Amino acid sequence: MKKSLLLRLVLVIVAFVGITFSVNAQVTTSSMTGTIKDDKGTLPGASIKATHTPTGTVYTVSTNNDGRFTIGGMRVGGPYTVEISFVGYKAEKQTEIYLKLGEPYLLNVTLLDNSSTLSEVKVVGQSNNTIMNSSRNGTSTVISKAQIQNLPTITRSVNDLTRLTPQANGTSIGGGNYRSNNFTVDGANFNNQFGIGQNIPANGSPISIDALEQISINVTPFDVRQTGFTGGSVTAVTRSGTNTFSGNAFYTMRGDDQQGKRIGESYRIPTLQKLDEKNYGFSLGGPIIKDKLFFFVNYEKKHTIQPGTTKIAATPNQPFGSISTVAKPTADFLNTVSSYLNAKYGYQTGPYQGYSNISDNEKMFARLDWNISKNHRFSVRYNQVESQSPSSLSTSTTGSGITFGATANRASVNALSFFNSNYYQAANLYSGVAELTSSFGSKVTNVARATYSHQNDPRKSDSSPFPLVDILDGGNVATTFGYEPFTYGNLRDVKGYTYSDDLSIALGKHNITLGLQAEFSTTKNGFQRFGTGYYVFNSWADFVNNAKPSNYAVTYPLTADGSQAYPSFKFNQYSAYLQDEFTVNDRLKLTAGLRVEQASYPDVTEVRTHPLVAGLNFAGQKVDTGVLPENRISYSPRFGFNWNVFGDRSFQVRGGTGIFTGRIPFVWIVSQSGDAGLLQ
């Protein structure tokens, strides 16, 4: 009866306050906590020894005056063997324990004294593999190494794995845009910080999934160590070597025989476009010095040759309109255009049909782990991805003063452009991490970390510098040749460094966390639309006869030597945070903390006031191109709770509230100088 009344009371409270989704800390390690008792009460001074079986890494602590213990900075995964001992009591052992990223493992054990006589001794422990434990304030999804290896994925991208969380829809988490998320690997920034393109760098594949140990997908956490997002947080840690040499290799391929050869019963594709995809890689890990020094390396490469445009030019035997893939321009006309440009200007257009697109993605990863002593562990890792993918000529004419409708633009069935007017988007990421985890006695754990990341995304073209030209036919684009309008000098380059230190102190019923973090980044952007010039001619005859173009646009630099302008800016952010996890009793746990962040722009020389813009009035508002966002201090208080209602973990209530601060895509800031009319 009491249980029923209490349940109704809880449901009423939930209806009033609501329950917010929560997650665990965005960290690179795990932890273990619990209480050691006998049949009379808690046991202060009991010894706990946790051994990471694959590497022999040992963690030892003693229980405090309340019989509680906390081990921080532990390796993610397992298995672990935990031994509990106390003078006058029978030692107990528990095996096959696996730790989740950022999620404390709860282990409560009751010891028997030496005078007890039982035919079988059991350890009374509470599993951390369910959501019904006191270490959680809400929901999260943790994907283990076994799941990563067994889940089907065609792209072998992290995006295929993050979809497992119920709060994710594609690259959106918690209902936010992908720019609202924060993605880290071993604590290093793996975001698309520039804010254009895929949600994560390297065309959405910044690291081989074979190099990942665990992934944690989090929504609105109440842990103040997490920041940089208003949507969701994706935290991953990489694999390390063990005392056993192990490795794997794979090879997959697709070919022409998986490509259709005809349309319906009457039409066969005259020239089968080449399709050849190869994806291969390997991983290897093991000991350099047993129980002391370990290595892990990974390599993966994907090379794809696939059909380019599916459109073909019209011919007498296959006229425009006969099937949907036949474009209006004739093969004779396009051959004439290509030959004329080569003869008169020496410009090579490339083919207009039957070509293939080639893309490459190459990943390399290496990691070293060093057990310096029983109290200190050091790891260093490097990850590199270099990729390039082809893209078709943009249909946009933004900035030129002319627009074409859907049936009149460069991608419509009325048009057929040349291969050299397409472009390649390179997407490269270079990242390094060094981390030192230290324990000082049974109460203090410290994690110091330094990271480096470099996102470098230039565009490339097979075209030599030549104006982009649209040739019209009856107001519709018929063909296009020349340098792609947004590729010339296009560059997105972001370098970032972070330094952080987390100190955890176990004080009785309180686990105190305090930390500092500093982030330094430099962004460089090149975007000179129509940098080679843009012309529109009403007909091919107008172009050949040097008639006046119907439209013209060009962007030119205002630098002293005439070289292209590359606007850049620096951004720094400093953070401090303090948090207390308070175990009130066996039924109630509270988490409260505060994070303080200060942003700054140390170099604003390129952000200047445009005198003409400053004199304009926009609906009563003045705009100053020389003013950056204000350097404000952001305060992010958080509070979470976990209530074991009946004391048996059959029913619990968890929730909380807090303020979260997201990142600004750097393109929004760097464009302020690049598009203000002062550099180009």
XYZ file of C-alpha atoms in Angstrom:
680
model
C 0.000 0.000 0.000
C 2.807 2.393 0.945
C 4.600 1.526 -2.297
C 1.500 2.333 -4.332
C 0.988 5.691 -2.619
C 4.644 6.608 -3.053
C 4.495 5.702 -6.735
C 1.495 7.999 -7.240
C 3.290 10.810 -5.447
C 6.327 10.426 -7.685
C 4.201 10.517 -10.841
C 2.520 13.732 -9.647
C 5.926 15.332 -9.053
C 7.083 14.271 -12.513
C 3.970 15.789 -14.076
C 4.748 19.151 -12.495
C 8.495 19.468 -12.924
C 9.076 17.362 -16.048
C 12.024 15.094 -16.640
C 14.884 16.318 -18.802
C 17.135 13.985 -20.776
C 20.630 13.835 -19.321
C 23.953 12.214 -19.995
C 27.263 11.457 -18.378
C 30.435 13.454 -18.486
C 32.210 14.124 -21.739
C 35.512 12.628 -20.646
C 38.035 10.131 -21.976
C 38.020 7.757 -19.017
C 35.637 5.859 -16.780
C 35.399 5.278 -13.042
C 34.191 2.887 -10.374
C 32.397 3.712 -7.155
C 30.551 1.885 -4.420
C 30.290 0.886 -0.765
C 31.927 -2.016 1.094
C 29.953 -3.454 4.035
C 29.680 -6.397 6.375
C 26.530 -7.667 8.045
C 26.768 -4.900 10.670
C 27.469 -1.859 8.516
C 30.120 -0.138 6.408
C 33.821 -1.061 6.503
C 36.257 1.893 6.558
C 39.755 1.039 5.321
C 38.834 -1.917 3.092
C 41.214 -2.375 0.137
C 39.957 -2.429 -3.450
C 42.227 -3.553 -6.268
C 40.921 -3.255 -9.835
C 43.011 -4.799 -12.617
C 42.484 -4.095 -16.310
C 43.076 -7.658 -17.469
C 44.216 -6.964 -21.078
C 47.025 -4.584 -20.027
C 47.691 -5.438 -16.394
C 46.965 -1.838 -15.372
C 46.222 -1.812 -11.634
C 44.152 0.685 -9.633
C 44.130 0.495 -5.822
C 42.156 2.518 -3.278
C 40.788 2.166 0.250
C 37.319 2.925 1.530
C 36.753 6.103 3.541
C 35.109 6.468 6.947
C 31.708 5.807 5.367
C 32.905 2.632 3.664
C 32.744 4.326 0.262
C 35.343 4.269 -2.494
C 35.868 5.961 -5.842
C 38.434 5.082 -8.508
C 38.800 7.721 -11.207
C 40.714 7.938 -14.471
C 40.182 4.274 -15.385
C 40.572 2.782 -18.848
C 37.339 2.397 -20.778
C 36.223 -1.152 -21.607
C 37.636 -4.228 -19.957
C 37.376 -6.845 -18.719
C 38.355 -5.860 -15.188
C 38.979 -8.072 -12.181
C 38.170 -6.461 -8.832
C 39.493 -7.834 -5.535
C 38.169 -6.595 -2.182
C 39.935 -7.404 1.092
C 39.851 -6.398 4.746
C 41.658 -7.775 7.790
C 39.576 -10.494 9.425
C 37.309 -10.943 6.394
C 37.315 -13.288 3.441
C 38.665 -11.661 0.309
C 36.198 -11.397 -2.556
C 36.780 -11.261 -6.291
C 34.545 -10.147 -9.165
C 35.486 -10.659 -12.822
C 34.262 -9.751 -16.306
C 33.517 -6.140 -15.422
C 33.323 -3.708 -18.353
C 33.399 0.064 -17.907
C 31.503 2.549 -20.042
C 32.857 5.864 -21.254
C 32.141 8.619 -18.740
C 29.773 6.378 -16.769
C 30.743 5.301 -13.220
C 30.440 1.586 -12.525
C 28.555 0.998 -9.276
C 29.933 -1.849 -7.154
C 28.453 -2.490 -3.704
C 29.947 -5.515 -1.923
C 29.193 -7.241 1.376
C 32.159 -9.099 2.922
C 31.930 -12.120 5.210
C 34.171 -12.476 8.256
C 36.604 -15.374 8.518
C 34.438 -17.219 11.042
C 31.586 -17.608 8.551
C 31.186 -21.057 7.037
C 29.360 -21.281 3.731
C 29.450 -23.836 0.963
C 29.423 -21.042 -1.581
C 30.587 -17.455 -1.289
C 28.857 -14.812 -3.408
C 29.694 -11.184 -3.987
C 26.613 -9.007 -3.731
C 27.216 -6.479 -6.481
C 25.015 -4.135 -8.442
C 25.381 -4.245 -12.205
C 26.191 -1.038 -14.019
C 24.989 -2.434 -17.326
C 21.431 -1.197 -16.788
C 19.985 2.280 -16.572
C 18.734 1.575 -13.040
C 21.712 2.811 -11.043
C 22.520 5.875 -9.003
C 25.308 7.083 -11.290
C 22.883 8.305 -13.948
C 20.897 11.519 -14.020
C 19.182 10.729 -17.308
C 19.587 8.886 -20.601
C 22.558 8.255 -22.857
C 23.630 5.741 -25.462
C 26.998 4.025 -25.160
C 28.197 1.952 -28.129
C 30.806 -0.662 -27.235
C 33.688 -1.963 -29.347
C 31.765 -5.186 -29.997
C 28.766 -3.238 -31.282
C 30.980 -1.060 -33.481
C 32.528 -4.161 -35.043
C 29.242 -6.023 -35.521
C 26.857 -3.293 -36.667
C 26.324 -3.131 -40.452
C 27.613 0.024 -42.126
C 28.209 0.811 -45.786
C 29.981 4.137 -45.356
C 32.046 3.033 -42.309
C 31.336 6.469 -40.826
C 30.652 7.465 -37.231
C 27.339 8.883 -38.484
C 26.106 5.334 -39.096
C 26.657 4.578 -35.400
C 25.287 7.731 -33.762
C 21.890 7.001 -35.291
C 21.475 4.302 -32.636
C 20.490 6.874 -30.034
C 16.716 7.485 -29.919
C 17.271 11.249 -29.720
C 19.111 11.363 -33.077
C 17.646 11.922 -36.517
C 20.399 11.697 -39.087
C 23.087 14.153 -37.981
C 20.645 16.037 -35.755
C 20.693 15.214 -32.031
C 18.139 16.539 -29.592
C 16.368 18.444 -32.352
C 19.318 20.716 -33.109
C 21.164 21.469 -36.325
C 24.412 19.521 -36.768
C 26.287 22.742 -35.953
C 24.704 22.530 -32.485
C 26.506 19.260 -31.709
C 29.957 18.680 -30.254
C 32.094 15.729 -31.378
C 35.336 14.804 -29.625
C 37.725 11.856 -29.897
C 40.047 11.308 -26.916
C 39.098 14.827 -25.847
C 40.270 16.391 -29.144
C 37.928 18.530 -31.202
C 36.531 16.634 -34.207
C 33.876 19.209 -35.104
C 33.468 20.902 -38.432
C 34.419 24.146 -36.738
C 34.202 26.194 -39.898
C 30.513 25.314 -40.234
C 30.143 24.512 -43.960
C 29.838 21.018 -45.403
C 29.465 17.750 -43.503
C 28.654 17.670 -39.795
C 32.133 16.321 -39.001
C 35.435 16.839 -40.883
C 36.923 14.757 -43.705
C 33.607 14.445 -45.552
C 31.934 12.877 -42.512
C 34.580 10.195 -41.953
C 37.349 11.653 -39.744
C 38.565 8.398 -38.175
C 38.374 4.686 -38.926
C 35.662 2.992 -36.872
C 38.133 0.121 -36.326
C 40.208 2.513 -34.195
C 37.348 3.267 -31.774
C 36.902 1.618 -28.379
C 33.595 3.223 -27.403
C 31.225 5.995 -28.449
C 28.893 7.866 -26.112
C 25.995 9.932 -27.489
C 24.679 12.418 -24.959
C 21.775 14.858 -24.767
C 21.613 17.859 -22.378
C 24.020 16.603 -19.688
C 24.096 18.093 -16.217
C 27.845 17.520 -15.850
C 29.669 20.869 -16.065
C 32.677 19.259 -17.752
C 30.639 19.156 -20.942
C 30.267 22.237 -23.106
C 30.286 23.476 -26.685
C 26.848 22.265 -27.792
C 23.144 22.991 -27.558
C 22.067 19.867 -29.434
C 23.990 16.752 -28.478
C 27.451 15.585 -27.519
C 29.259 12.697 -29.195
C 32.290 11.500 -27.246
C 34.572 8.716 -28.458
C 37.742 7.096 -27.182
C 40.208 5.126 -29.274
C 41.591 1.639 -28.877
C 44.921 0.860 -27.270
C 47.253 -2.103 -27.359
C 47.180 -4.896 -24.782
C 49.480 -7.668 -23.523
C 48.317 -9.822 -26.428
C 49.240 -9.168 -30.040
C 46.063 -8.901 -32.082
C 44.975 -7.444 -35.379
C 42.560 -7.607 -38.252
C 42.395 -6.781 -41.948
C 39.545 -6.294 -44.401
C 38.934 -5.749 -48.096
C 35.662 -4.895 -49.845
C 34.895 -3.987 -53.442
C 32.132 -3.103 -55.887
C 32.409 -3.228 -59.666
C 30.796 -2.691 -63.051
C 28.761 -5.876 -62.843
C 26.608 -4.243 -60.166
C 25.700 -1.359 -62.484
C 22.572 -1.476 -64.652
C 23.146 -1.922 -68.374
C 19.768 -0.990 -69.827
C 16.628 1.040 -69.243
C 13.446 -0.939 -69.786
C 13.345 -3.522 -72.573
C 14.188 -1.334 -75.543
C 17.161 0.848 -74.561
C 20.686 -0.334 -73.729
C 23.190 2.142 -72.353
C 25.690 2.576 -75.214
C 28.751 3.098 -73.006
C 28.861 1.530 -69.571
C 30.401 4.061 -67.197
C 33.097 2.660 -64.975
C 32.268 1.741 -61.377
C 35.118 0.529 -59.208
C 35.164 0.897 -55.429
C 37.832 -0.594 -53.197
C 37.961 -0.229 -49.419
C 40.670 -1.912 -47.383
C 42.544 -1.548 -44.125
C 44.151 -3.193 -41.116
C 44.652 -2.786 -37.365
C 47.453 -4.111 -35.161
C 48.094 -3.765 -31.450
C 50.204 -5.360 -28.767
C 52.818 -4.938 -26.050
C 56.198 -3.276 -26.411
C 56.927 -4.013 -22.752
C 54.465 -6.325 -21.007
C 52.212 -4.558 -18.476
C 54.110 -1.348 -19.226
C 54.115 -0.041 -22.784
C 51.611 -0.755 -25.579
C 50.994 0.267 -29.188
C 48.037 0.296 -31.557
C 48.048 1.288 -35.243
C 45.319 1.466 -37.861
C 45.210 2.193 -41.587
C 42.269 2.440 -43.968
C 41.860 3.591 -47.557
C 38.886 3.929 -49.854
C 39.236 4.558 -53.591
C 36.111 5.029 -55.676
C 35.629 5.442 -59.417
C 31.968 5.974 -60.182
C 29.798 7.381 -62.965
C 29.813 11.154 -63.365
C 26.871 12.771 -65.097
C 24.084 10.459 -66.238
C 23.021 12.898 -68.954
C 24.094 12.461 -72.557
C 24.006 14.824 -75.521
C 21.303 14.556 -78.154
C 22.095 12.818 -81.459
C 20.033 12.094 -84.596
C 19.580 8.511 -83.394
C 18.794 9.565 -79.821
C 17.093 12.997 -79.949
C 16.179 15.208 -77.023
C 13.061 13.918 -75.269
C 13.449 10.298 -76.386
C 14.434 9.304 -72.827
C 14.857 11.362 -69.682
C 18.673 11.264 -69.653
C 19.102 12.853 -73.103
C 19.832 16.566 -72.710
C 18.797 19.228 -75.209
C 22.291 20.291 -76.438
C 23.472 18.170 -79.346
C 26.765 16.321 -79.470
C 27.728 18.272 -82.621
C 27.175 21.595 -80.835
C 29.180 20.619 -77.749
C 32.034 19.222 -79.848
C 32.100 22.504 -81.762
C 32.298 24.502 -78.517
C 35.135 22.385 -77.146
C 37.150 22.500 -80.382
C 36.707 26.262 -80.764
C 37.901 27.014 -77.223
C 40.955 24.806 -77.672
C 41.866 26.311 -81.022
C 41.323 29.968 -80.095
C 42.272 30.106 -76.393
C 44.126 26.847 -75.778
C 41.520 25.983 -73.162
C 40.687 22.329 -72.487
C 37.042 21.809 -71.513
C 37.231 18.095 -70.808
C 34.410 15.741 -71.856
C 30.715 16.528 -71.482
C 29.526 12.940 -70.994
C 30.794 9.435 -70.293
C 33.316 10.510 -67.676
C 33.850 9.095 -64.192
C 34.263 10.759 -60.815
C 37.178 9.688 -58.611
C 37.208 10.083 -54.838
C 39.774 9.039 -52.225
C 39.828 8.796 -48.448
C 42.932 7.692 -46.546
C 43.127 7.354 -42.755
C 46.095 6.664 -40.481
C 46.081 6.254 -36.710
C 48.743 5.443 -34.098
C 48.617 5.314 -30.311
C 51.048 4.593 -27.461
C 50.052 3.857 -23.858
C 52.580 3.891 -21.032
C 51.928 2.696 -17.487
C 54.583 4.875 -15.890
C 53.843 3.564 -12.404
C 50.890 2.335 -10.411
C 49.792 5.964 -9.953
C 50.576 7.499 -13.334
C 49.534 6.577 -16.870
C 50.424 8.440 -20.076
C 49.005 8.111 -23.587
C 49.714 9.844 -26.869
C 47.993 9.383 -30.202
C 47.933 10.833 -33.711
C 45.161 10.646 -36.302
C 45.319 11.793 -39.917
C 42.693 11.784 -42.655
C 43.181 13.072 -46.190
C 40.206 12.890 -48.511
C 38.983 14.299 -51.789
C 35.546 14.005 -53.356
C 34.244 15.316 -56.694
C 31.291 17.675 -57.036
C 29.357 18.965 -60.007
C 29.388 22.557 -61.183
C 27.291 24.734 -58.867
C 23.983 26.032 -60.215
C 24.211 29.139 -58.015
C 24.692 32.592 -59.505
C 24.660 34.407 -56.156
C 26.428 37.744 -56.369
C 26.156 38.073 -60.149
C 22.811 39.850 -60.340
C 21.208 37.149 -62.500
C 19.120 34.087 -61.629
C 17.931 31.047 -63.560
C 14.897 28.936 -62.745
C 14.953 25.191 -62.122
C 14.295 24.386 -65.791
C 16.773 26.972 -67.053
C 19.860 26.490 -64.882
C 23.074 24.540 -65.478
C 21.721 21.288 -64.013
C 18.464 21.174 -65.986
C 17.795 18.801 -68.872
C 18.178 21.805 -71.185
C 21.880 22.084 -70.341
C 25.039 20.003 -70.444
C 28.281 21.384 -69.025
C 31.880 20.206 -69.358
C 33.887 18.088 -66.923
C 36.581 20.673 -66.199
C 33.923 23.029 -64.821
C 33.356 20.619 -61.940
C 35.529 20.689 -58.821
C 37.022 18.586 -56.024
C 36.452 19.255 -52.345
C 39.453 18.203 -50.298
C 38.700 17.536 -46.637
C 41.695 16.868 -44.406
C 42.021 16.500 -40.655
C 45.162 16.187 -38.537
C 44.775 15.584 -34.809
C 47.023 14.779 -31.858
C 46.404 14.164 -28.153
C 48.661 13.728 -25.117
C 47.085 12.770 -21.792
C 48.468 12.122 -18.305
C 46.256 10.416 -15.716
C 47.524 10.477 -12.136
C 46.277 9.191 -8.793
C 47.382 10.673 -5.480
C 46.402 8.354 -2.664
C 42.861 6.999 -2.488
C 41.077 10.325 -2.824
C 42.588 12.407 -5.617
C 42.692 11.766 -9.375
C 43.946 14.220 -11.997
C 43.646 14.119 -15.795
C 45.786 16.610 -17.748
C 45.330 16.791 -21.501
C 46.698 18.718 -24.484
C 45.159 18.423 -27.955
C 45.810 19.701 -31.454
C 43.503 19.650 -34.468
C 43.876 21.052 -37.964
C 40.951 21.107 -40.380
C 42.173 21.923 -43.895
C 39.566 21.942 -46.692
C 40.783 23.484 -49.964
C 38.929 23.171 -53.255
C 40.631 22.005 -56.440
C 39.800 22.000 -60.135
C 41.060 20.277 -63.285
C 40.432 23.518 -65.161
C 43.136 26.005 -65.970
C 42.250 29.582 -64.928
C 39.559 30.715 -67.365
C 36.373 32.770 -66.985
C 33.188 30.837 -66.317
C 30.833 31.269 -69.266
C 27.133 30.449 -69.505
C 25.848 30.100 -73.078
C 22.082 30.576 -73.310
C 19.551 29.223 -75.772
C 16.153 30.872 -75.613
C 16.846 32.159 -72.093
C 17.886 28.738 -70.797
C 21.470 27.723 -70.043
C 22.594 25.426 -72.875
C 26.171 24.786 -71.813
C 28.783 26.068 -69.372
C 32.568 26.039 -69.540
C 35.409 27.571 -67.546
C 36.525 27.625 -63.913
C 33.841 26.737 -61.351
C 32.631 30.075 -59.887
C 33.172 29.347 -56.173
C 36.331 27.209 -56.360
C 39.070 29.664 -57.338
C 41.229 30.178 -54.219
C 38.580 28.518 -52.035
C 40.035 27.498 -48.665
C 38.701 26.615 -45.222
C 41.480 26.245 -42.657
C 41.021 25.986 -38.875
C 43.799 25.196 -36.393
C 42.981 24.595 -32.750
C 44.806 23.843 -29.498
C 43.245 22.953 -26.161
C 44.714 22.467 -22.719
C 42.618 21.084 -19.887
C 43.039 19.738 -16.380
C 40.385 17.890 -14.352
C 40.937 17.251 -10.653
C 38.605 14.869 -8.795
C 38.579 14.603 -5.002
C 36.611 12.030 -3.004
C 35.530 13.545 0.324
C 33.192 11.245 2.210
C 29.794 11.449 0.547
C 31.052 14.134 -1.835
C 32.958 13.697 -5.104
C 34.341 17.121 -5.977
C 35.451 17.931 -9.534
C 37.196 21.145 -10.479
C 38.916 22.003 -13.708
C 40.389 24.537 -16.091
C 40.375 24.591 -19.881
C 41.914 26.899 -22.465
C 41.184 26.793 -26.190
C 43.080 28.671 -28.902
C 42.111 28.638 -32.578
C 42.978 30.400 -35.822
C 40.645 30.457 -38.823
C 41.657 31.304 -42.387
C 39.221 31.546 -45.285
C 39.554 32.001 -49.013
C 36.357 32.744 -50.935
C 36.670 34.818 -54.096
C 33.484 34.067 -56.031
C 33.851 34.639 -59.764
C 37.561 35.143 -59.162
C 38.338 34.296 -62.798
C 35.371 36.298 -64.091
C 31.833 35.306 -65.051
C 30.134 35.971 -68.416
C 26.660 35.229 -69.740
C 26.033 35.270 -73.514
C 22.567 35.017 -75.022
C 23.822 32.598 -77.678
C 26.894 30.765 -78.896
C 26.967 33.099 -81.891
C 27.248 36.117 -79.570
C 30.270 34.555 -77.885
C 32.018 33.701 -81.163
C 31.315 37.148 -82.631
C 32.543 39.014 -79.514
C 29.120 40.502 -78.844
C 28.447 42.253 -75.564
C 27.659 39.759 -72.765
C 24.242 40.021 -71.165
C 25.815 39.762 -67.723
C 29.262 40.026 -66.176
C 30.646 39.647 -62.648
C 34.067 39.439 -61.033
C 35.534 39.607 -57.527
C 38.996 41.131 -57.311
C 41.355 41.550 -54.327
C 42.152 44.935 -52.802
C 45.604 43.867 -51.612
C 48.581 46.049 -52.462
C 50.205 43.418 -54.688
C 46.972 42.152 -56.233
C 47.217 38.721 -54.608
C 44.121 37.007 -53.271
C 42.948 38.076 -49.838
C 42.599 35.379 -47.186
C 40.719 36.859 -44.217
C 41.539 35.286 -40.865
C 40.833 35.736 -37.190
C 41.862 34.276 -33.849
C 39.515 33.034 -31.174
C 40.365 32.077 -27.597
C 38.141 30.687 -24.869
C 38.927 30.104 -21.207
C 36.834 27.963 -18.865
C 36.707 27.099 -15.179
C 34.264 24.725 -13.532
C 33.370 23.229 -10.162
C 31.016 20.348 -9.416
C 29.862 18.307 -6.422
C 28.325 14.832 -6.663
C 26.648 14.368 -3.300
C 25.467 10.901 -2.265
C 22.865 11.863 0.315
C 22.067 8.227 1.121
C 21.577 4.911 -0.651
C 18.465 6.282 -2.347
C 19.318 9.845 -3.355
C 22.236 11.341 -5.255
C 22.522 15.017 -6.196
C 24.848 16.679 -8.715
C 25.375 20.445 -8.746
C 27.964 22.531 -10.544
C 28.868 25.754 -12.296
C 30.877 26.366 -15.460
C 32.221 29.818 -16.326
C 33.506 30.636 -19.823
C 35.154 33.716 -21.291
C 35.631 34.193 -25.051
C 38.066 36.653 -26.614
C 39.268 37.805 -30.046
C 42.957 38.705 -29.675
C 43.534 39.703 -33.322
C 40.944 41.958 -34.977
C 43.170 43.883 -37.395
C 41.290 42.587 -40.457
C 37.866 43.427 -39.051
C 37.444 47.088 -39.943
C 34.610 49.552 -40.241
C 33.425 50.137 -43.806
C 32.680 53.878 -44.039
C 29.948 53.484 -46.669
C 28.131 50.749 -44.747
C 28.414 52.716 -41.501
C 26.472 55.536 -43.115
C 23.526 53.339 -44.094
C 20.345 52.827 -42.117
C 18.735 49.372 -42.024
C 15.180 49.735 -40.656
C 16.444 52.115 -38.019
C 19.527 50.019 -37.239
C 23.144 50.930 -37.888
C 25.625 48.225 -38.948
C 29.325 48.440 -38.125
C 31.452 45.852 -39.957
C 34.303 46.493 -37.524
C 32.521 45.274 -34.389
C 32.828 41.635 -33.318
C 30.491 39.876 -30.852
C 30.955 41.135 -27.312
C 33.405 39.248 -25.096
C 30.902 38.189 -22.468
C 31.351 35.822 -19.555
C 28.966 32.865 -19.826
C 27.653 31.178 -16.700
C 26.325 27.619 -17.019
C 24.863 26.289 -13.756
C 23.725 22.635 -13.755
C 21.745 20.508 -11.329
C 20.801 16.828 -11.558
C 19.370 14.174 -9.288
C 18.827 10.421 -9.063
C 16.204 9.079 -6.658
C 15.939 5.366 -5.924
C 12.319 5.517 -4.843
C 11.877 2.095 -3.194
C 15.519 1.347 -2.429
C 15.676 -1.749 -4.647
C 16.311 -0.037 -8.029
C 12.988 -1.311 -9.341
C 11.835 2.271 -9.828
C 13.925 5.424 -9.963
C 13.430 9.055 -10.926
C 16.213 11.087 -12.461
C 16.338 14.507 -14.069
C 17.721 17.984 -13.744
C 18.109 21.383 -15.297
C 20.901 23.598 -16.563
C 22.214 26.158 -19.024
C 24.274 25.067 -22.023
C 26.555 27.142 -24.245
C 27.151 26.198 -27.874
C 29.759 27.018 -30.477
C 29.565 29.667 -33.183
C 30.477 28.385 -36.682
C 33.643 30.291 -37.498
C 32.414 31.065 -41.016
C 30.001 33.547 -39.440
C 32.898 35.532 -37.996
C 35.524 35.265 -40.720
C 32.954 36.294 -43.352
C 32.547 39.589 -41.531
C 35.931 40.708 -42.815
C 35.881 38.742 -46.073
C 32.508 40.068 -47.233
C 32.700 43.620 -45.892
C 34.119 45.000 -49.135
C 37.431 46.023 -47.600
C 39.612 43.066 -48.616
C 38.083 42.204 -51.991
